[in-house]
mmCIF file of C-alpha atoms in Angstrom:
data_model
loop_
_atom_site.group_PDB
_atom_site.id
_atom_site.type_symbol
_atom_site.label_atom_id
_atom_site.label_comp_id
_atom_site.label_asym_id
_atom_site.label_seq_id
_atom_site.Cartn_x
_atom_site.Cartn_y
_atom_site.Cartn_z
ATOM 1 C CA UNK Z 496 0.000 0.000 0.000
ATOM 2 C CA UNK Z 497 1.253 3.064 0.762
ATOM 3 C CA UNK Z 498 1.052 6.287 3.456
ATOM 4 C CA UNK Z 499 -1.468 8.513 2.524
ATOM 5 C CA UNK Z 500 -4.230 6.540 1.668
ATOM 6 C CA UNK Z 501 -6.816 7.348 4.011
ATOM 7 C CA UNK Z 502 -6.668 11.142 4.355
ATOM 8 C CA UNK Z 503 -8.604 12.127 1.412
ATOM 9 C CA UNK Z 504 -11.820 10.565 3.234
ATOM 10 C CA UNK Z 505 -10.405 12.969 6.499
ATOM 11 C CA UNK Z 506 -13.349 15.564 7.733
ATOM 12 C CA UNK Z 507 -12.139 19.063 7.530
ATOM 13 C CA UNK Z 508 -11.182 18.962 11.468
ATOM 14 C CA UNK Z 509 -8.669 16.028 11.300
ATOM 15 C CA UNK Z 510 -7.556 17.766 7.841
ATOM 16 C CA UNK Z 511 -6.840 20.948 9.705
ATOM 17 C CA UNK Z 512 -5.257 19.242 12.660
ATOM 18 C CA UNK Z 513 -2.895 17.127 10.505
ATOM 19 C CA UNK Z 514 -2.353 19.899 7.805
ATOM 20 C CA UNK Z 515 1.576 18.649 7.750
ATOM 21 C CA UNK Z 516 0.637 14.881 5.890
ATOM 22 C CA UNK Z 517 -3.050 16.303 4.461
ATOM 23 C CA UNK Z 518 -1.844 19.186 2.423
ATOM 24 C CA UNK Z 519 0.550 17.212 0.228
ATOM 25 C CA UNK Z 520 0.757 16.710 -3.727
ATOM 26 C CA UNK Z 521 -0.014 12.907 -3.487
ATOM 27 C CA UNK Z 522 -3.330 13.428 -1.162
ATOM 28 C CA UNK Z 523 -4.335 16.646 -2.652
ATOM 29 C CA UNK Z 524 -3.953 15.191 -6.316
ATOM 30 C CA UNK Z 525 -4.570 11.974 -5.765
ATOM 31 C CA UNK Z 526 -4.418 10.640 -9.390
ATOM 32 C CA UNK Z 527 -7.307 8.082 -10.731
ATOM 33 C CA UNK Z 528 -8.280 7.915 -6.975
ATOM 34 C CA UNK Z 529 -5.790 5.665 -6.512
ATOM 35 C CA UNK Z 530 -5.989 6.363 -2.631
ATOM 36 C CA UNK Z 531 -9.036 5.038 -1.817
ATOM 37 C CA UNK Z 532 -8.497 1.898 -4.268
ATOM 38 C CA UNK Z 533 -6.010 1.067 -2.179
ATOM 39 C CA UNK Z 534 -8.346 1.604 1.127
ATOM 40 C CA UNK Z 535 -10.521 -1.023 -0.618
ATOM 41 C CA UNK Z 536 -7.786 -3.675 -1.078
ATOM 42 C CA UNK Z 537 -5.753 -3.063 1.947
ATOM 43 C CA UNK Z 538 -10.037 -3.855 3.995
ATOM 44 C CA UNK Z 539 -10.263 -6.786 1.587
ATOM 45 C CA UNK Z 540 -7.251 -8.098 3.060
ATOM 46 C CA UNK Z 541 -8.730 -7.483 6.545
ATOM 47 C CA UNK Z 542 -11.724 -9.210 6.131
ATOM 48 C CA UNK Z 543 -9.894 -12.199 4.444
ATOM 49 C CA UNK Z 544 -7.602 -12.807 7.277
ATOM 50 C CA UNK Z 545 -11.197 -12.064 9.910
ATOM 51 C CA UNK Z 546 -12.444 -15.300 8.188
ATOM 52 C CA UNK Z 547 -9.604 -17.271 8.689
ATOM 53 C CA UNK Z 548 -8.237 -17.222 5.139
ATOM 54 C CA UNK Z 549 -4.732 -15.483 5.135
ATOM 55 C CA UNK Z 550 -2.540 -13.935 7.816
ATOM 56 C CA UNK Z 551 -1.547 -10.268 6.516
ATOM 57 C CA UNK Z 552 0.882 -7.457 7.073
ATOM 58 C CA UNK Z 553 0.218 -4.027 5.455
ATOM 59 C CA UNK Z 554 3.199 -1.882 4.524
ATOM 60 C CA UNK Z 555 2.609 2.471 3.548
ATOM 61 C CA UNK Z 556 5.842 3.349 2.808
ATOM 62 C CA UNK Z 557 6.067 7.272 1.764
ATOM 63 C CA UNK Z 558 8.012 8.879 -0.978
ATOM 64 C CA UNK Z 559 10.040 6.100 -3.134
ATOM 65 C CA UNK Z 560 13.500 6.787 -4.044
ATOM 66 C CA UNK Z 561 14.780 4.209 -6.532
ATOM 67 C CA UNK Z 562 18.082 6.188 -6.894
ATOM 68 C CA UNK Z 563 20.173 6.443 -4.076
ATOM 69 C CA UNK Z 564 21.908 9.782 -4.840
ATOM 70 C CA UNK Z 565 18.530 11.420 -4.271
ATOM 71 C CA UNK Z 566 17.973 10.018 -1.143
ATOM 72 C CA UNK Z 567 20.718 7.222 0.592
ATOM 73 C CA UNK Z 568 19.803 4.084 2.060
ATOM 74 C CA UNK Z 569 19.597 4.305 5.803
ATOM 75 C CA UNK Z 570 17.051 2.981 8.597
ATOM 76 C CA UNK Z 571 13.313 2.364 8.406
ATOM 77 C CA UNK Z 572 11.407 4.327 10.689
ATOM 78 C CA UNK Z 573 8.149 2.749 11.448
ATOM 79 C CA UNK Z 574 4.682 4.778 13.014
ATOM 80 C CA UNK Z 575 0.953 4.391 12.478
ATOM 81 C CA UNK Z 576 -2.035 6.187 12.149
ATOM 82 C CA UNK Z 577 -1.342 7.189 8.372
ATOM 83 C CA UNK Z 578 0.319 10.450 9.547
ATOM 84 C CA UNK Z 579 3.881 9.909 8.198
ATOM 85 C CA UNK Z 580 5.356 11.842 5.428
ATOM 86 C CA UNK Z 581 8.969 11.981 3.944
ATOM 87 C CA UNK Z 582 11.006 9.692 1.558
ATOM 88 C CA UNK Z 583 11.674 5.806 1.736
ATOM 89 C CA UNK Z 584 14.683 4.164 -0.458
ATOM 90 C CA UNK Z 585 13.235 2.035 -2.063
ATOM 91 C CA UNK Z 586 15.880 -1.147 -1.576
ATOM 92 C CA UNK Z 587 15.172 -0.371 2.004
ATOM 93 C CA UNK Z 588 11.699 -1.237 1.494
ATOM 94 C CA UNK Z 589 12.362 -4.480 -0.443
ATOM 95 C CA UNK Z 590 15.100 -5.307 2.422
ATOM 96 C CA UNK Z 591 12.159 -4.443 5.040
ATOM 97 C CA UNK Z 592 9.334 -6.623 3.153
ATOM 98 C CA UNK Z 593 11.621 -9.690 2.841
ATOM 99 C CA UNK Z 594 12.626 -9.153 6.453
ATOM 100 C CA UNK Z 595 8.952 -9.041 7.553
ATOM 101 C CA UNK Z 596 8.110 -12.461 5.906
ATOM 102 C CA UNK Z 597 10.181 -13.731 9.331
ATOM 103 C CA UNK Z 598 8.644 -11.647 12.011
ATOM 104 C CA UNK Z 599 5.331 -13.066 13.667
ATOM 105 C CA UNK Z 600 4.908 -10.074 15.788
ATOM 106 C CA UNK Z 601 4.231 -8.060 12.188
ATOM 107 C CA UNK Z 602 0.949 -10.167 11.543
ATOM 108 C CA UNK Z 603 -1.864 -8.624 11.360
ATOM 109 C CA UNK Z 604 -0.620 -4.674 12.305
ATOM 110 C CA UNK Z 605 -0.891 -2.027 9.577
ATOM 111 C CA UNK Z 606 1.982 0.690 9.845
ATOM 112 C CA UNK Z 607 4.047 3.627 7.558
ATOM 113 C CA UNK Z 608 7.722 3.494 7.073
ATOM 114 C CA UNK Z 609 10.354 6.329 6.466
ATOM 115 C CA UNK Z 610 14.027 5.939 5.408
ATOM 116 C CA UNK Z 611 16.288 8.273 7.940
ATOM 117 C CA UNK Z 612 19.260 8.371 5.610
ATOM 118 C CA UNK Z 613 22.587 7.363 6.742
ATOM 119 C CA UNK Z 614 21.225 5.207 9.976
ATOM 120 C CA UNK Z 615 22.437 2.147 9.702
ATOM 121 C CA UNK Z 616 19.813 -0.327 9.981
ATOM 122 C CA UNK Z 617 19.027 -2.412 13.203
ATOM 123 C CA UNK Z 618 19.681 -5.832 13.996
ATOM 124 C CA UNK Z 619 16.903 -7.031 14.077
ATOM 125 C CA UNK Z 620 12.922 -5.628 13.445
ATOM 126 C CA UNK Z 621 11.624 -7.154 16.507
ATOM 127 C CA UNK Z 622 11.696 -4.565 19.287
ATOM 128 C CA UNK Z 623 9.606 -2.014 17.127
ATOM 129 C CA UNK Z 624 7.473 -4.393 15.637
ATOM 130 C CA UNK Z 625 6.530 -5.546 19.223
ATOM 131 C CA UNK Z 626 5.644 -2.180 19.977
ATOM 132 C CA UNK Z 627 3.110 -1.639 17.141
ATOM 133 C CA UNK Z 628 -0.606 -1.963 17.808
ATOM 134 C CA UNK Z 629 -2.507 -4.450 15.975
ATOM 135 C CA UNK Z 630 -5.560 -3.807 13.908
ATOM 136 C CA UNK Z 631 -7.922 -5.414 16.078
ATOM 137 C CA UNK Z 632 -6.875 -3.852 18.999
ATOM 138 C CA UNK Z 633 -9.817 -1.600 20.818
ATOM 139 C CA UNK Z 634 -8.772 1.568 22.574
ATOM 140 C CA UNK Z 635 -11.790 2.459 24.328
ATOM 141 C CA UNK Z 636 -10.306 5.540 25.253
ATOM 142 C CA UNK Z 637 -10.441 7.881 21.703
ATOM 143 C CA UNK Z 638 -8.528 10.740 23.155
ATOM 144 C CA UNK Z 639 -5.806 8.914 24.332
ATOM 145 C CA UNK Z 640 -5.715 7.205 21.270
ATOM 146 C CA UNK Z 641 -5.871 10.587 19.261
ATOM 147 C CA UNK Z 642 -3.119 12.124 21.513
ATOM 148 C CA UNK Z 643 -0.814 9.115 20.512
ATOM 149 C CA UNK Z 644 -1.357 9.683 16.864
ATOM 150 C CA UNK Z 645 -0.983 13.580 17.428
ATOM 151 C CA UNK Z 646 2.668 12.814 18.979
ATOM 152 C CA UNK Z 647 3.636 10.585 16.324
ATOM 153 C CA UNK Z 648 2.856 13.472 13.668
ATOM 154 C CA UNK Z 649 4.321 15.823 15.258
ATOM 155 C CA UNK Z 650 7.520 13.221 15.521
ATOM 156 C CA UNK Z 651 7.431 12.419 11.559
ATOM 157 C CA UNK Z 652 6.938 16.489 11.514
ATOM 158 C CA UNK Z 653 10.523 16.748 12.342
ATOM 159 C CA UNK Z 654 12.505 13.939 10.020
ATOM 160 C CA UNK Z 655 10.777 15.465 6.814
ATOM 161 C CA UNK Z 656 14.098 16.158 4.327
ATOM 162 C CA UNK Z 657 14.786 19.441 3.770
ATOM 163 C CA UNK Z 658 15.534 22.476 5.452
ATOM 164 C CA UNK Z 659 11.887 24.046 5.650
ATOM 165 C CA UNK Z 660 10.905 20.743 6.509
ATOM 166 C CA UNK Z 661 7.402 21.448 5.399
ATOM 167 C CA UNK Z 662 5.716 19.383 2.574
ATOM 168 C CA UNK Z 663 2.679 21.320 1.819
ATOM 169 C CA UNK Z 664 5.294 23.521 0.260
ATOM 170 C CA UNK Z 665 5.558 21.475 -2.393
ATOM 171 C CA UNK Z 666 3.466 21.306 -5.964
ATOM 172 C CA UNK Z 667 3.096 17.641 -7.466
ATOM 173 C CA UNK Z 668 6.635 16.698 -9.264
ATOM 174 C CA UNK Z 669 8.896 19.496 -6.754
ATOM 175 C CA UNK Z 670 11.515 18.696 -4.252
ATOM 176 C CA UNK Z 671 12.240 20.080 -0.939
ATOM 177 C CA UNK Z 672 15.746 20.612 -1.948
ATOM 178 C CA UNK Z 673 13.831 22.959 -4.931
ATOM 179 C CA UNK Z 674 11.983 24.895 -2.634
ATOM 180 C CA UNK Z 675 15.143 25.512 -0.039
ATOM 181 C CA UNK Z 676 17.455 26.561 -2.816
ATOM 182 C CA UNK Z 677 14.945 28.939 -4.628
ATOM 183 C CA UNK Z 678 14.853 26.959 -7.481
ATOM 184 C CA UNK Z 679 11.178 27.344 -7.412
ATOM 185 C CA UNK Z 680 8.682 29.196 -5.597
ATOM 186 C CA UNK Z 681 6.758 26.979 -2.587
ATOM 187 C CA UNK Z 682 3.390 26.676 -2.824
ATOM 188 C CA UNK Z 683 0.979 28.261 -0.515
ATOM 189 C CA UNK Z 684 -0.897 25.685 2.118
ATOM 190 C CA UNK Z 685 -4.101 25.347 0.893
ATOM 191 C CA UNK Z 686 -3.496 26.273 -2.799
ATOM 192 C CA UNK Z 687 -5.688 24.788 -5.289
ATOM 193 C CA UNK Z 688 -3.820 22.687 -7.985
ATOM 194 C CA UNK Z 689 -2.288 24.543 -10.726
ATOM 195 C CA UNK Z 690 -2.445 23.193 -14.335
ATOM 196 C CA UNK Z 691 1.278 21.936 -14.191
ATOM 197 C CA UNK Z 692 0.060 19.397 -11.389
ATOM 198 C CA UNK Z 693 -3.134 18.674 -12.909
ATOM 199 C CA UNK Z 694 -1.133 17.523 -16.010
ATOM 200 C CA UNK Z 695 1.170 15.460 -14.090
ATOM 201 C CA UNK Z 696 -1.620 13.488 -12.302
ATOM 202 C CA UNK Z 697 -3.841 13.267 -15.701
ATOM 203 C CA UNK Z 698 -0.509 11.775 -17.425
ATOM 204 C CA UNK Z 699 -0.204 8.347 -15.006
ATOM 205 C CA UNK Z 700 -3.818 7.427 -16.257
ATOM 206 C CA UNK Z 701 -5.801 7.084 -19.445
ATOM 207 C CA UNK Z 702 -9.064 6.473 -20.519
ATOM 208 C CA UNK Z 703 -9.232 2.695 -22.101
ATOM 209 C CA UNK Z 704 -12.447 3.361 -24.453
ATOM 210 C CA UNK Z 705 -15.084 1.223 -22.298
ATOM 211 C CA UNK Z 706 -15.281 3.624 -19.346
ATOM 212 C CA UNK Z 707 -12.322 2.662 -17.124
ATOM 213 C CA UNK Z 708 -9.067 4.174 -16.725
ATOM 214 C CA UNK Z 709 -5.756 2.114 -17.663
ATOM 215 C CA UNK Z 710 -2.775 2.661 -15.565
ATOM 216 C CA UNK Z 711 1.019 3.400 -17.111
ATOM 217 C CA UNK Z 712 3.621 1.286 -16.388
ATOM 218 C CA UNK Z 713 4.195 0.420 -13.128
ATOM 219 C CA UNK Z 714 7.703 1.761 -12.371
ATOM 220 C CA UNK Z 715 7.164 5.363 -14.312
ATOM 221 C CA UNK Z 716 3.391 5.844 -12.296
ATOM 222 C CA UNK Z 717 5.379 5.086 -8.733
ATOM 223 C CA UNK Z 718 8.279 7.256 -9.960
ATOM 224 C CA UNK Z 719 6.114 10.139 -11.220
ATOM 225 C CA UNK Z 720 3.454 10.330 -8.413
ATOM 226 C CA UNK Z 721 5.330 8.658 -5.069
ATOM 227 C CA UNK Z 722 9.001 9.997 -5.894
ATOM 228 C CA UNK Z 723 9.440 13.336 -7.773
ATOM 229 C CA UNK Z 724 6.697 14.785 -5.468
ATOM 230 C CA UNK Z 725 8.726 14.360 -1.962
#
């Protein structure tokens, strides 16, 4: 799956709260809804393992990086609650997914993932894995539950790259290294899309003829939308 994918459906309270990971090109674009179709699969899986049929583990990383002088490999910072924004290397995540296939205490949790450059990676995934909440679990108590979320944002707040360290700077296809050298001009929060971005997202989808939309090739839709945007 991938972070991000449930705060389109956000109300405008929760949007304002979490402005930081709500306000970004990827959520504010999101091309041939491709958010919420991944909200669909990621509660099909849900219900499949509810009835028995498969044990699951569901991955968000943010930002891909399939090059690793844009952004270095390093260690995988985990948090849930959907709130995480920032850039993932993407042979970290391959490295992280094989590595999961081995940890019991990963069944059945959902969580994000970040790359902090230039961390070596741990050990061993246990310990953290331990420490995430599972799916099923029922907090009775909402605002202690929201405050925990809150805290994590405000954590993932603080590794975003970049020296503004503020994504809803960014338009659809910019860089935070952009933005910090002057290269281009940030965005304002809260900017509608301008018709740069709405190309961008229009070019990972087409119309097939019979009413649906066909995706691009795999590798040039995750490069477009999930790493030239972070």
């Amino acid at each position: 799956s991938s972070a991000g994918v449930t705060r389109p459906s956000w109300d405008e309270a929760k949007t304002k709260k979490y402005v930081g990971c709500a306000d970004i090109p990827i959520v504010r674009m999101n091309p041939g809804g491709i958010l919420g179709k991944k909200v669909v699969a990621e509660d099909m899986l849900r219900q499949q393992s509810s009835n028995g049929v498969v044990p699951y583990c569901i991955v968000r990383p943010t930002g891909l990086k399939f090059d690793n002088a844009e952004w270095p490999r390093g260690r995988t910072i985990f948090s849930q609650g959907d709130v995480a924004v920032g850039r993932m290397n993407a042979n970290d995540l391959a490295s992280v997914l094989v590595d999961l296939l081995n940890q019991p205490s990963a069944t059945g949790k959902t969580f994000e993932c970040v790359t902090l450059a230039g961390y070596p990676p741990p050990t061993s995934l246990s310990p953290v894995l331990d420490r995430l909440e599972l799916d099923t679990a029922n907090n009775n108590d909402d605002d202690e539950e929201d405050d925990a979320v809150y805290k994590a944002y405000q954590l993932m707040q603080q590794l975003l790259p970049g020296e503004e360290q503020d994504a809803t700077r960014l338009e659809m296809g910019r860089t935070y290294e952009q933005v910090d050298s002057g290269e281009v001009q940030g965005r304002e929060r809260g900017a509608g899309p301008t018709e740069r971005e709405i190309e961008i997202a229009n070019s990972v989808v087409y119309d097939d003829g019979q009413g649906g939309e066909t995706r691009r090739s795999f590798r040039s839709r995750i490069k477009n939308i999930f790493g030239r945007s972070t």
